[in-house]
Amino acid sequence: QCSYIPPCARDDQENSENVTYKQKYWKEKVGSQPFTCYFNQHLRPDDVMLKRTHDEAVLLHCFLWPLVTLLVGVLIVLLTICAKSLAVKAEALKKRKHA
């Protein structure tokens, strides 16, 4: 079975209202209907959550942007090396023409 503990506020009255609201919501909307919840059966089987905090889009962004940054950095380094190499070759050609 899953349960939900709302975050605590500094005000006791606000905490009480939050708990009352959640109790009313779960009794009226959910009742005895089964619902999906997520848990890690290997590490912490007693801890469950109603909604996933991270989905596939978050994982994509966590890996995509660092990878793009790395590739742009490598591309800048390669272009710098190519430009230096071309400059050296151009200088060598210029010396041969004048000699």
PDB file of N, CA and C in Angstrom:
ATOM      1  N   GLN A   1       0.838  -1.180   0.000  1.00  0.00           N
ATOM      2  CA  GLN A   1       0.000   0.000   0.000  1.00  0.00           C
ATOM      3  C   GLN A   1       0.879   1.239   0.000  1.00  0.00           C
ATOM      4  N   CYS A   2       0.375   2.278  -0.623  1.00  0.00           N
ATOM      5  CA  CYS A   2       1.116   3.534  -0.706  1.00  0.00           C
ATOM      6  C   CYS A   2       0.471   4.576   0.196  1.00  0.00           C
ATOM      7  N   SER A   3       1.289   5.464   0.695  1.00  0.00           N
ATOM      8  CA  SER A   3       0.775   6.581   1.482  1.00  0.00           C
ATOM      9  C   SER A   3       1.534   7.832   1.084  1.00  0.00           C
ATOM     10  N   TYR A   4       0.986   8.981   1.481  1.00  0.00           N
ATOM     11  CA  TYR A   4       1.588  10.257   1.107  1.00  0.00           C
ATOM     12  C   TYR A   4       1.704  11.122   2.336  1.00  0.00           C
ATOM     13  N   ILE A   5       2.867  11.716   2.521  1.00  0.00           N
ATOM     14  CA  ILE A   5       3.074  12.653   3.620  1.00  0.00           C
ATOM     15  C   ILE A   5       3.359  14.015   3.007  1.00  0.00           C
ATOM     16  N   PRO A   6       2.451  14.981   3.193  1.00  0.00           N
ATOM     17  CA  PRO A   6       2.690  16.300   2.604  1.00  0.00           C
ATOM     18  C   PRO A   6       3.851  17.003   3.292  1.00  0.00           C
ATOM     19  N   PRO A   7       4.507  17.915   2.567  1.00  0.00           N
ATOM     20  CA  PRO A   7       5.620  18.649   3.190  1.00  0.00           C
ATOM     21  C   PRO A   7       5.117  19.512   4.340  1.00  0.00           C
ATOM     22  N   CYS A   8       5.936  19.636   5.357  1.00  0.00           N
ATOM     23  CA  CYS A   8       5.545  20.410   6.538  1.00  0.00           C
ATOM     24  C   CYS A   8       5.772  21.899   6.313  1.00  0.00           C
ATOM     25  N   ALA A   9       4.845  22.692   6.848  1.00  0.00           N
ATOM     26  CA  ALA A   9       4.974  24.153   6.825  1.00  0.00           C
ATOM     27  C   ALA A   9       5.337  24.607   8.236  1.00  0.00           C
ATOM     28  N   ARG A  10       5.691  25.870   8.383  1.00  0.00           N
ATOM     29  CA  ARG A  10       6.053  26.389   9.704  1.00  0.00           C
ATOM     30  C   ARG A  10       4.815  26.597  10.582  1.00  0.00           C
ATOM     31  N   ASP A  11       3.689  26.839   9.943  1.00  0.00           N
ATOM     32  CA  ASP A  11       2.459  27.137  10.661  1.00  0.00           C
ATOM     33  C   ASP A  11       1.681  25.844  10.929  1.00  0.00           C
ATOM     34  N   ASP A  12       1.317  25.598  12.200  1.00  0.00           N
ATOM     35  CA  ASP A  12       0.572  24.390  12.547  1.00  0.00           C
ATOM     36  C   ASP A  12      -0.796  24.363  11.886  1.00  0.00           C
ATOM     37  N   GLN A  13      -1.433  25.513  11.793  1.00  0.00           N
ATOM     38  CA  GLN A  13      -2.750  25.585  11.161  1.00  0.00           C
ATOM     39  C   GLN A  13      -2.661  25.174   9.687  1.00  0.00           C
ATOM     40  N   GLU A  14      -1.642  25.651   9.006  1.00  0.00           N
ATOM     41  CA  GLU A  14      -1.443  25.300   7.597  1.00  0.00           C
ATOM     42  C   GLU A  14      -1.160  23.803   7.446  1.00  0.00           C
ATOM     43  N   ASN A  15      -0.371  23.247   8.355  1.00  0.00           N
ATOM     44  CA  ASN A  15      -0.112  21.804   8.335  1.00  0.00           C
ATOM     45  C   ASN A  15      -1.411  21.019   8.507  1.00  0.00           C
ATOM     46  N   SER A  16      -2.221  21.445   9.447  1.00  0.00           N
ATOM     47  CA  SER A  16      -3.486  20.771   9.705  1.00  0.00           C
ATOM     48  C   SER A  16      -4.403  20.847   8.486  1.00  0.00           C
ATOM     49  N   GLU A  17      -4.460  22.007   7.848  1.00  0.00           N
ATOM     50  CA  GLU A  17      -5.292  22.171   6.647  1.00  0.00           C
ATOM     51  C   GLU A  17      -4.785  21.277   5.511  1.00  0.00           C
ATOM     52  N   ASN A  18      -3.466  21.202   5.345  1.00  0.00           N
ATOM     53  CA  ASN A  18      -2.895  20.338   4.306  1.00  0.00           C
ATOM     54  C   ASN A  18      -3.255  18.872   4.536  1.00  0.00           C
ATOM     55  N   VAL A  19      -3.129  18.424   5.779  1.00  0.00           N
ATOM     56  CA  VAL A  19      -3.442  17.032   6.097  1.00  0.00           C
ATOM     57  C   VAL A  19      -4.924  16.759   5.873  1.00  0.00           C
ATOM     58  N   THR A  20      -5.785  17.662   6.322  1.00  0.00           N
ATOM     59  CA  THR A  20      -7.232  17.500   6.140  1.00  0.00           C
ATOM     60  C   THR A  20      -7.587  17.455   4.662  1.00  0.00           C
ATOM     61  N   TYR A  21      -6.976  18.353   3.885  1.00  0.00           N
ATOM     62  CA  TYR A  21      -7.243  18.375   2.440  1.00  0.00           C
ATOM     63  C   TYR A  21      -6.817  17.067   1.788  1.00  0.00           C
ATOM     64  N   LYS A  22      -5.635  16.582   2.119  1.00  0.00           N
ATOM     65  CA  LYS A  22      -5.157  15.324   1.528  1.00  0.00           C
ATOM     66  C   LYS A  22      -6.026  14.142   1.951  1.00  0.00           C
ATOM     67  N   GLN A  23      -6.442  14.100   3.210  1.00  0.00           N
ATOM     68  CA  GLN A  23      -7.313  13.019   3.661  1.00  0.00           C
ATOM     69  C   GLN A  23      -8.620  13.022   2.885  1.00  0.00           C
ATOM     70  N   LYS A  24      -9.192  14.203   2.740  1.00  0.00           N
ATOM     71  CA  LYS A  24     -10.457  14.331   2.011  1.00  0.00           C
ATOM     72  C   LYS A  24     -10.275  13.926   0.552  1.00  0.00           C
ATOM     73  N   TYR A  25      -9.187  14.373  -0.064  1.00  0.00           N
ATOM     74  CA  TYR A  25      -8.911  14.046  -1.464  1.00  0.00           C
ATOM     75  C   TYR A  25      -8.787  12.532  -1.654  1.00  0.00           C
ATOM     76  N   TRP A  26      -7.994  11.884  -0.799  1.00  0.00           N
ATOM     77  CA  TRP A  26      -7.771  10.444  -0.953  1.00  0.00           C
ATOM     78  C   TRP A  26      -9.037   9.651  -0.699  1.00  0.00           C
ATOM     79  N   LYS A  27      -9.878  10.105   0.239  1.00  0.00           N
ATOM     80  CA  LYS A  27     -11.125   9.386   0.509  1.00  0.00           C
ATOM     81  C   LYS A  27     -12.112   9.529  -0.643  1.00  0.00           C
ATOM     82  N   GLU A  28     -12.227  10.753  -1.193  1.00  0.00           N
ATOM     83  CA  GLU A  28     -13.221  11.009  -2.235  1.00  0.00           C
ATOM     84  C   GLU A  28     -12.757  10.557  -3.618  1.00  0.00           C
ATOM     85  N   LYS A  29     -11.547  10.899  -3.986  1.00  0.00           N
ATOM     86  CA  LYS A  29     -11.070  10.640  -5.351  1.00  0.00           C
ATOM     87  C   LYS A  29     -10.515   9.233  -5.530  1.00  0.00           C
ATOM     88  N   VAL A  30      -9.717   8.804  -4.585  1.00  0.00           N
ATOM     89  CA  VAL A  30      -9.043   7.521  -4.744  1.00  0.00           C
ATOM     90  C   VAL A  30      -9.835   6.405  -4.070  1.00  0.00           C
ATOM     91  N   GLY A  31     -10.211   6.618  -2.822  1.00  0.00           N
ATOM     92  CA  GLY A  31     -10.970   5.600  -2.099  1.00  0.00           C
ATOM     93  C   GLY A  31     -10.217   4.290  -2.051  1.00  0.00           C
ATOM     94  N   SER A  32     -10.864   3.231  -2.464  1.00  0.00           N
ATOM     95  CA  SER A  32     -10.221   1.926  -2.454  1.00  0.00           C
ATOM     96  C   SER A  32      -9.740   1.519  -3.842  1.00  0.00           C
ATOM     97  N   GLN A  33      -9.743   2.457  -4.789  1.00  0.00           N
ATOM     98  CA  GLN A  33      -9.274   2.149  -6.146  1.00  0.00           C
ATOM     99  C   GLN A  33      -7.760   1.939  -6.140  1.00  0.00           C
ATOM    100  N   PRO A  34      -7.290   0.971  -6.888  1.00  0.00           N
ATOM    101  CA  PRO A  34      -5.833   0.822  -6.995  1.00  0.00           C
ATOM    102  C   PRO A  34      -5.248   1.956  -7.841  1.00  0.00           C
ATOM    103  N   PHE A  35      -4.040   2.341  -7.540  1.00  0.00           N
ATOM    104  CA  PHE A  35      -3.359   3.365  -8.310  1.00  0.00           C
ATOM    105  C   PHE A  35      -1.879   3.031  -8.393  1.00  0.00           C
ATOM    106  N   THR A  36      -1.237   3.597  -9.411  1.00  0.00           N
ATOM    107  CA  THR A  36       0.174   3.317  -9.645  1.00  0.00           C
ATOM    108  C   THR A  36       1.034   4.170  -8.726  1.00  0.00           C
ATOM    109  N   CYS A  37       2.027   3.539  -8.134  1.00  0.00           N
ATOM    110  CA  CYS A  37       3.041   4.278  -7.395  1.00  0.00           C
ATOM    111  C   CYS A  37       4.384   3.638  -7.714  1.00  0.00           C
ATOM    112  N   TYR A  38       5.447   4.361  -7.456  1.00  0.00           N
ATOM    113  CA  TYR A  38       6.784   3.915  -7.832  1.00  0.00           C
ATOM    114  C   TYR A  38       7.614   3.673  -6.582  1.00  0.00           C
ATOM    115  N   PHE A  39       8.416   2.602  -6.615  1.00  0.00           N
ATOM    116  CA  PHE A  39       9.293   2.313  -5.494  1.00  0.00           C
ATOM    117  C   PHE A  39      10.493   1.522  -5.990  1.00  0.00           C
ATOM    118  N   ASN A  40      11.519   1.505  -5.174  1.00  0.00           N
ATOM    119  CA  ASN A  40      12.729   0.751  -5.487  1.00  0.00           C
ATOM    120  C   ASN A  40      12.745  -0.465  -4.580  1.00  0.00           C
ATOM    121  N   GLN A  41      12.384  -1.622  -5.125  1.00  0.00           N
ATOM    122  CA  GLN A  41      12.255  -2.813  -4.293  1.00  0.00           C
ATOM    123  C   GLN A  41      13.582  -3.342  -3.774  1.00  0.00           C
ATOM    124  N   HIS A  42      14.703  -2.939  -4.384  1.00  0.00           N
ATOM    125  CA  HIS A  42      15.997  -3.461  -3.953  1.00  0.00           C
ATOM    126  C   HIS A  42      16.625  -2.627  -2.841  1.00  0.00           C
ATOM    127  N   LEU A  43      16.585  -1.302  -2.987  1.00  0.00           N
ATOM    128  CA  LEU A  43      17.267  -0.448  -2.010  1.00  0.00           C
ATOM    129  C   LEU A  43      16.363  -0.047  -0.847  1.00  0.00           C
ATOM    130  N   ARG A  44      15.199   0.524  -1.172  1.00  0.00           N
ATOM    131  CA  ARG A  44      14.324   1.027  -0.121  1.00  0.00           C
ATOM    132  C   ARG A  44      12.875   0.669  -0.437  1.00  0.00           C
ATOM    133  N   PRO A  45      12.467  -0.547  -0.193  1.00  0.00           N
ATOM    134  CA  PRO A  45      11.121  -0.983  -0.593  1.00  0.00           C
ATOM    135  C   PRO A  45       9.998  -0.295   0.176  1.00  0.00           C
ATOM    136  N   ASP A  46      10.295   0.300   1.332  1.00  0.00           N
ATOM    137  CA  ASP A  46       9.246   0.964   2.101  1.00  0.00           C
ATOM    138  C   ASP A  46       8.989   2.386   1.633  1.00  0.00           C
ATOM    139  N   ASP A  47       9.897   2.962   0.874  1.00  0.00           N
ATOM    140  CA  ASP A  47       9.721   4.328   0.378  1.00  0.00           C
ATOM    141  C   ASP A  47       9.061   4.285  -0.995  1.00  0.00           C
ATOM    142  N   VAL A  48       7.956   4.957  -1.127  1.00  0.00           N
ATOM    143  CA  VAL A  48       7.248   4.994  -2.403  1.00  0.00           C
ATOM    144  C   VAL A  48       6.949   6.433  -2.765  1.00  0.00           C
ATOM    145  N   MET A  49       6.643   6.661  -4.039  1.00  0.00           N
ATOM    146  CA  MET A  49       6.244   7.992  -4.475  1.00  0.00           C
ATOM    147  C   MET A  49       5.119   7.861  -5.484  1.00  0.00           C
ATOM    148  N   LEU A  50       4.239   8.845  -5.472  1.00  0.00           N
ATOM    149  CA  LEU A  50       3.074   8.822  -6.342  1.00  0.00           C
ATOM    150  C   LEU A  50       3.445   9.170  -7.768  1.00  0.00           C
ATOM    151  N   LYS A  51       4.328  10.154  -7.931  1.00  0.00           N
ATOM    152  CA  LYS A  51       4.753  10.593  -9.256  1.00  0.00           C
ATOM    153  C   LYS A  51       6.259  10.474  -9.364  1.00  0.00           C
ATOM    154  N   ARG A  52       6.712  10.187 -10.553  1.00  0.00           N
ATOM    155  CA  ARG A  52       8.156  10.184 -10.792  1.00  0.00           C
ATOM    156  C   ARG A  52       8.632  11.624 -10.810  1.00  0.00           C
ATOM    157  N   THR A  53       9.760  11.860 -10.179  1.00  0.00           N
ATOM    158  CA  THR A  53      10.302  13.211 -10.194  1.00  0.00           C
ATOM    159  C   THR A  53      11.127  13.470 -11.442  1.00  0.00           C
ATOM    160  N   HIS A  54      11.669  12.411 -12.046  1.00  0.00           N
ATOM    161  CA  HIS A  54      12.470  12.555 -13.256  1.00  0.00           C
ATOM    162  C   HIS A  54      11.969  11.561 -14.291  1.00  0.00           C
ATOM    163  N   ASP A  55      11.786  12.048 -15.501  1.00  0.00           N
ATOM    164  CA  ASP A  55      11.364  11.147 -16.572  1.00  0.00           C
ATOM    165  C   ASP A  55      12.460  11.072 -17.624  1.00  0.00           C
ATOM    166  N   GLU A  56      12.143  10.476 -18.751  1.00  0.00           N
ATOM    167  CA  GLU A  56      13.144  10.268 -19.788  1.00  0.00           C
ATOM    168  C   GLU A  56      13.672  11.586 -20.355  1.00  0.00           C
ATOM    169  N   ALA A  57      12.828  12.619 -20.417  1.00  0.00           N
ATOM    170  CA  ALA A  57      13.264  13.914 -20.950  1.00  0.00           C
ATOM    171  C   ALA A  57      14.363  14.521 -20.076  1.00  0.00           C
ATOM    172  N   VAL A  58      14.230  14.383 -18.782  1.00  0.00           N
ATOM    173  CA  VAL A  58      15.248  14.912 -17.869  1.00  0.00           C
ATOM    174  C   VAL A  58      16.564  14.171 -18.072  1.00  0.00           C
ATOM    175  N   LEU A  59      16.484  12.851 -18.206  1.00  0.00           N
ATOM    176  CA  LEU A  59      17.702  12.070 -18.437  1.00  0.00           C
ATOM    177  C   LEU A  59      18.347  12.447 -19.769  1.00  0.00           C
ATOM    178  N   LEU A  60      17.519  12.675 -20.789  1.00  0.00           N
ATOM    179  CA  LEU A  60      18.042  13.096 -22.083  1.00  0.00           C
ATOM    180  C   LEU A  60      18.818  14.402 -21.945  1.00  0.00           C
ATOM    181  N   HIS A  61      18.245  15.371 -21.252  1.00  0.00           N
ATOM    182  CA  HIS A  61      18.923  16.655 -21.072  1.00  0.00           C
ATOM    183  C   HIS A  61      20.184  16.515 -20.226  1.00  0.00           C
ATOM    184  N   CYS A  62      20.162  15.631 -19.236  1.00  0.00           N
ATOM    185  CA  CYS A  62      21.340  15.434 -18.382  1.00  0.00           C
ATOM    186  C   CYS A  62      22.519  14.887 -19.166  1.00  0.00           C
ATOM    187  N   PHE A  63      22.247  14.095 -20.191  1.00  0.00           N
ATOM    188  CA  PHE A  63      23.336  13.527 -20.979  1.00  0.00           C
ATOM    189  C   PHE A  63      23.588  14.289 -22.273  1.00  0.00           C
ATOM    190  N   LEU A  64      22.545  14.863 -22.866  1.00  0.00           N
ATOM    191  CA  LEU A  64      22.677  15.526 -24.158  1.00  0.00           C
ATOM    192  C   LEU A  64      23.530  16.785 -24.077  1.00  0.00           C
ATOM    193  N   TRP A  65      23.214  17.689 -23.162  1.00  0.00           N
ATOM    194  CA  TRP A  65      23.918  18.977 -23.134  1.00  0.00           C
ATOM    195  C   TRP A  65      25.390  18.849 -22.755  1.00  0.00           C
ATOM    196  N   PRO A  66      25.774  18.038 -21.788  1.00  0.00           N
ATOM    197  CA  PRO A  66      27.214  17.866 -21.569  1.00  0.00           C
ATOM    198  C   PRO A  66      27.918  17.255 -22.781  1.00  0.00           C
ATOM    199  N   LEU A  67      27.251  16.318 -23.458  1.00  0.00           N
ATOM    200  CA  LEU A  67      27.840  15.717 -24.651  1.00  0.00           C
ATOM    201  C   LEU A  67      28.002  16.749 -25.762  1.00  0.00           C
ATOM    202  N   VAL A  68      26.980  17.585 -25.970  1.00  0.00           N
ATOM    203  CA  VAL A  68      27.066  18.629 -26.990  1.00  0.00           C
ATOM    204  C   VAL A  68      28.190  19.603 -26.648  1.00  0.00           C
ATOM    205  N   THR A  69      28.297  19.980 -25.383  1.00  0.00           N
ATOM    206  CA  THR A  69      29.363  20.887 -24.954  1.00  0.00           C
ATOM    207  C   THR A  69      30.737  20.272 -25.205  1.00  0.00           C
ATOM    208  N   LEU A  70      30.890  19.005 -24.883  1.00  0.00           N
ATOM    209  CA  LEU A  70      32.161  18.315 -25.124  1.00  0.00           C
ATOM    210  C   LEU A  70      32.485  18.290 -26.617  1.00  0.00           C
ATOM    211  N   LEU A  71      31.508  17.951 -27.444  1.00  0.00           N
ATOM    212  CA  LEU A  71      31.743  17.885 -28.891  1.00  0.00           C
ATOM    213  C   LEU A  71      32.099  19.252 -29.472  1.00  0.00           C
ATOM    214  N   VAL A  72      31.431  20.303 -29.013  1.00  0.00           N
ATOM    215  CA  VAL A  72      31.763  21.651 -29.492  1.00  0.00           C
ATOM    216  C   VAL A  72      33.179  22.022 -29.067  1.00  0.00           C
ATOM    217  N   GLY A  73      33.570  21.674 -27.854  1.00  0.00           N
ATOM    218  CA  GLY A  73      34.931  21.954 -27.393  1.00  0.00           C
ATOM    219  C   GLY A  73      35.972  21.223 -28.227  1.00  0.00           C
ATOM    220  N   VAL A  74      35.719  19.937 -28.512  1.00  0.00           N
ATOM    221  CA  VAL A  74      36.640  19.166 -29.347  1.00  0.00           C
ATOM    222  C   VAL A  74      36.706  19.762 -30.748  1.00  0.00           C
ATOM    223  N   LEU A  75      35.565  20.179 -31.293  1.00  0.00           N
ATOM    224  CA  LEU A  75      35.533  20.792 -32.617  1.00  0.00           C
ATOM    225  C   LEU A  75      36.340  22.089 -32.656  1.00  0.00           C
ATOM    226  N   ILE A  76      36.236  22.898 -31.612  1.00  0.00           N
ATOM    227  CA  ILE A  76      37.014  24.142 -31.550  1.00  0.00           C
ATOM    228  C   ILE A  76      38.506  23.832 -31.526  1.00  0.00           C
ATOM    229  N   VAL A  77      38.902  22.837 -30.734  1.00  0.00           N
ATOM    230  CA  VAL A  77      40.323  22.463 -30.670  1.00  0.00           C
ATOM    231  C   VAL A  77      40.796  21.969 -32.034  1.00  0.00           C
ATOM    232  N   LEU A  78      40.014  21.112 -32.696  1.00  0.00           N
ATOM    233  CA  LEU A  78      40.398  20.605 -34.018  1.00  0.00           C
ATOM    234  C   LEU A  78      40.495  21.723 -35.047  1.00  0.00           C
ATOM    235  N   LEU A  79      39.551  22.643 -35.025  1.00  0.00           N
ATOM    236  CA  LEU A  79      39.607  23.764 -35.967  1.00  0.00           C
ATOM    237  C   LEU A  79      40.816  24.648 -35.708  1.00  0.00           C
ATOM    238  N   THR A  80      41.179  24.837 -34.458  1.00  0.00           N
ATOM    239  CA  THR A  80      42.366  25.620 -34.124  1.00  0.00           C
ATOM    240  C   THR A  80      43.625  24.927 -34.641  1.00  0.00           C
ATOM    241  N   ILE A  81      43.710  23.616 -34.463  1.00  0.00           N
ATOM    242  CA  ILE A  81      44.862  22.864 -34.957  1.00  0.00           C
ATOM    243  C   ILE A  81      44.935  22.939 -36.481  1.00  0.00           C
ATOM    244  N   CYS A  82      43.785  22.786 -37.152  1.00  0.00           N
ATOM    245  CA  CYS A  82      43.755  22.870 -38.622  1.00  0.00           C
ATOM    246  C   CYS A  82      44.165  24.260 -39.106  1.00  0.00           C
ATOM    247  N   ALA A  83      43.678  25.295 -38.434  1.00  0.00           N
ATOM    248  CA  ALA A  83      44.021  26.664 -38.834  1.00  0.00           C
ATOM    249  C   ALA A  83      45.514  26.917 -38.666  1.00  0.00           C
ATOM    250  N   LYS A  84      46.085  26.429 -37.573  1.00  0.00           N
ATOM    251  CA  LYS A  84      47.521  26.606 -37.342  1.00  0.00           C
ATOM    252  C   LYS A  84      48.323  25.857 -38.405  1.00  0.00           C
ATOM    253  N   SER A  85      47.889  24.634 -38.726  1.00  0.00           N
ATOM    254  CA  SER A  85      48.572  23.840 -39.733  1.00  0.00           C
ATOM    255  C   SER A  85      48.512  24.529 -41.097  1.00  0.00           C
ATOM    256  N   LEU A  86      47.348  25.057 -41.448  1.00  0.00           N
ATOM    257  CA  LEU A  86      47.211  25.771 -42.723  1.00  0.00           C
ATOM    258  C   LEU A  86      48.056  27.033 -42.749  1.00  0.00           C
ATOM    259  N   ALA A  87      48.136  27.725 -41.621  1.00  0.00           N
ATOM    260  CA  ALA A  87      48.953  28.937 -41.562  1.00  0.00           C
ATOM    261  C   ALA A  87      50.432  28.607 -41.765  1.00  0.00           C
ATOM    262  N   VAL A  88      50.892  27.503 -41.165  1.00  0.00           N
ATOM    263  CA  VAL A  88      52.288  27.086 -41.329  1.00  0.00           C
ATOM    264  C   VAL A  88      52.558  26.721 -42.785  1.00  0.00           C
ATOM    265  N   LYS A  89      51.639  26.002 -43.415  1.00  0.00           N
ATOM    266  CA  LYS A  89      51.816  25.624 -44.822  1.00  0.00           C
ATOM    267  C   LYS A  89      51.792  26.842 -45.733  1.00  0.00           C
ATOM    268  N   ALA A  90      50.916  27.794 -45.446  1.00  0.00           N
ATOM    269  CA  ALA A  90      50.850  29.020 -46.254  1.00  0.00           C
ATOM    270  C   ALA A  90      52.138  29.820 -46.123  1.00  0.00           C
ATOM    271  N   GLU A  91      52.674  29.855 -44.925  1.00  0.00           N
ATOM    272  CA  GLU A  91      53.932  30.574 -44.700  1.00  0.00           C
ATOM    273  C   GLU A  91      55.074  29.894 -45.454  1.00  0.00           C
ATOM    274  N   ALA A  92      55.075  28.569 -45.472  1.00  0.00           N
ATOM    275  CA  ALA A  92      56.117  27.832 -46.187  1.00  0.00           C
ATOM    276  C   ALA A  92      56.009  28.082 -47.695  1.00  0.00           C
ATOM    277  N   LEU A  93      54.797  28.084 -48.217  1.00  0.00           N
ATOM    278  CA  LEU A  93      54.591  28.380 -49.659  1.00  0.00           C
ATOM    279  C   LEU A  93      55.039  29.800 -49.992  1.00  0.00           C
ATOM    280  N   LYS A  94      54.743  30.730 -49.113  1.00  0.00           N
ATOM    281  CA  LYS A  94      55.109  32.135 -49.345  1.00  0.00           C
ATOM    282  C   LYS A  94      56.637  32.268 -49.379  1.00  0.00           C
ATOM    283  N   LYS A  95      57.333  31.553 -48.502  1.00  0.00           N
ATOM    284  CA  LYS A  95      58.790  31.617 -48.487  1.00  0.00           C
ATOM    285  C   LYS A  95      59.380  31.006 -49.750  1.00  0.00           C
ATOM    286  N   ARG A  96      58.785  29.898 -50.241  1.00  0.00           N
ATOM    287  CA  ARG A  96      59.271  29.255 -51.450  1.00  0.00           C
ATOM    288  C   ARG A  96      59.086  30.147 -52.660  1.00  0.00           C
ATOM    289  N   LYS A  97      57.993  30.880 -52.722  1.00  0.00           N
ATOM    290  CA  LYS A  97      57.739  31.755 -53.874  1.00  0.00           C
ATOM    291  C   LYS A  97      58.726  32.923 -53.902  1.00  0.00           C
ATOM    292  N   HIS A  98      59.065  33.439 -52.735  1.00  0.00           N
ATOM    293  CA  HIS A  98      59.978  34.576 -52.658  1.00  0.00           C
ATOM    294  C   HIS A  98      61.442  34.166 -52.783  1.00  0.00           C
ATOM    295  N   ALA A  99      61.718  32.905 -52.601  1.00  0.00           N
ATOM    296  CA  ALA A  99      63.108  32.486 -52.638  1.00  0.00           C
ATOM    297  C   ALA A  99      63.607  32.174 -54.014  1.00  0.00           C
TER     298      ALA A  99
END
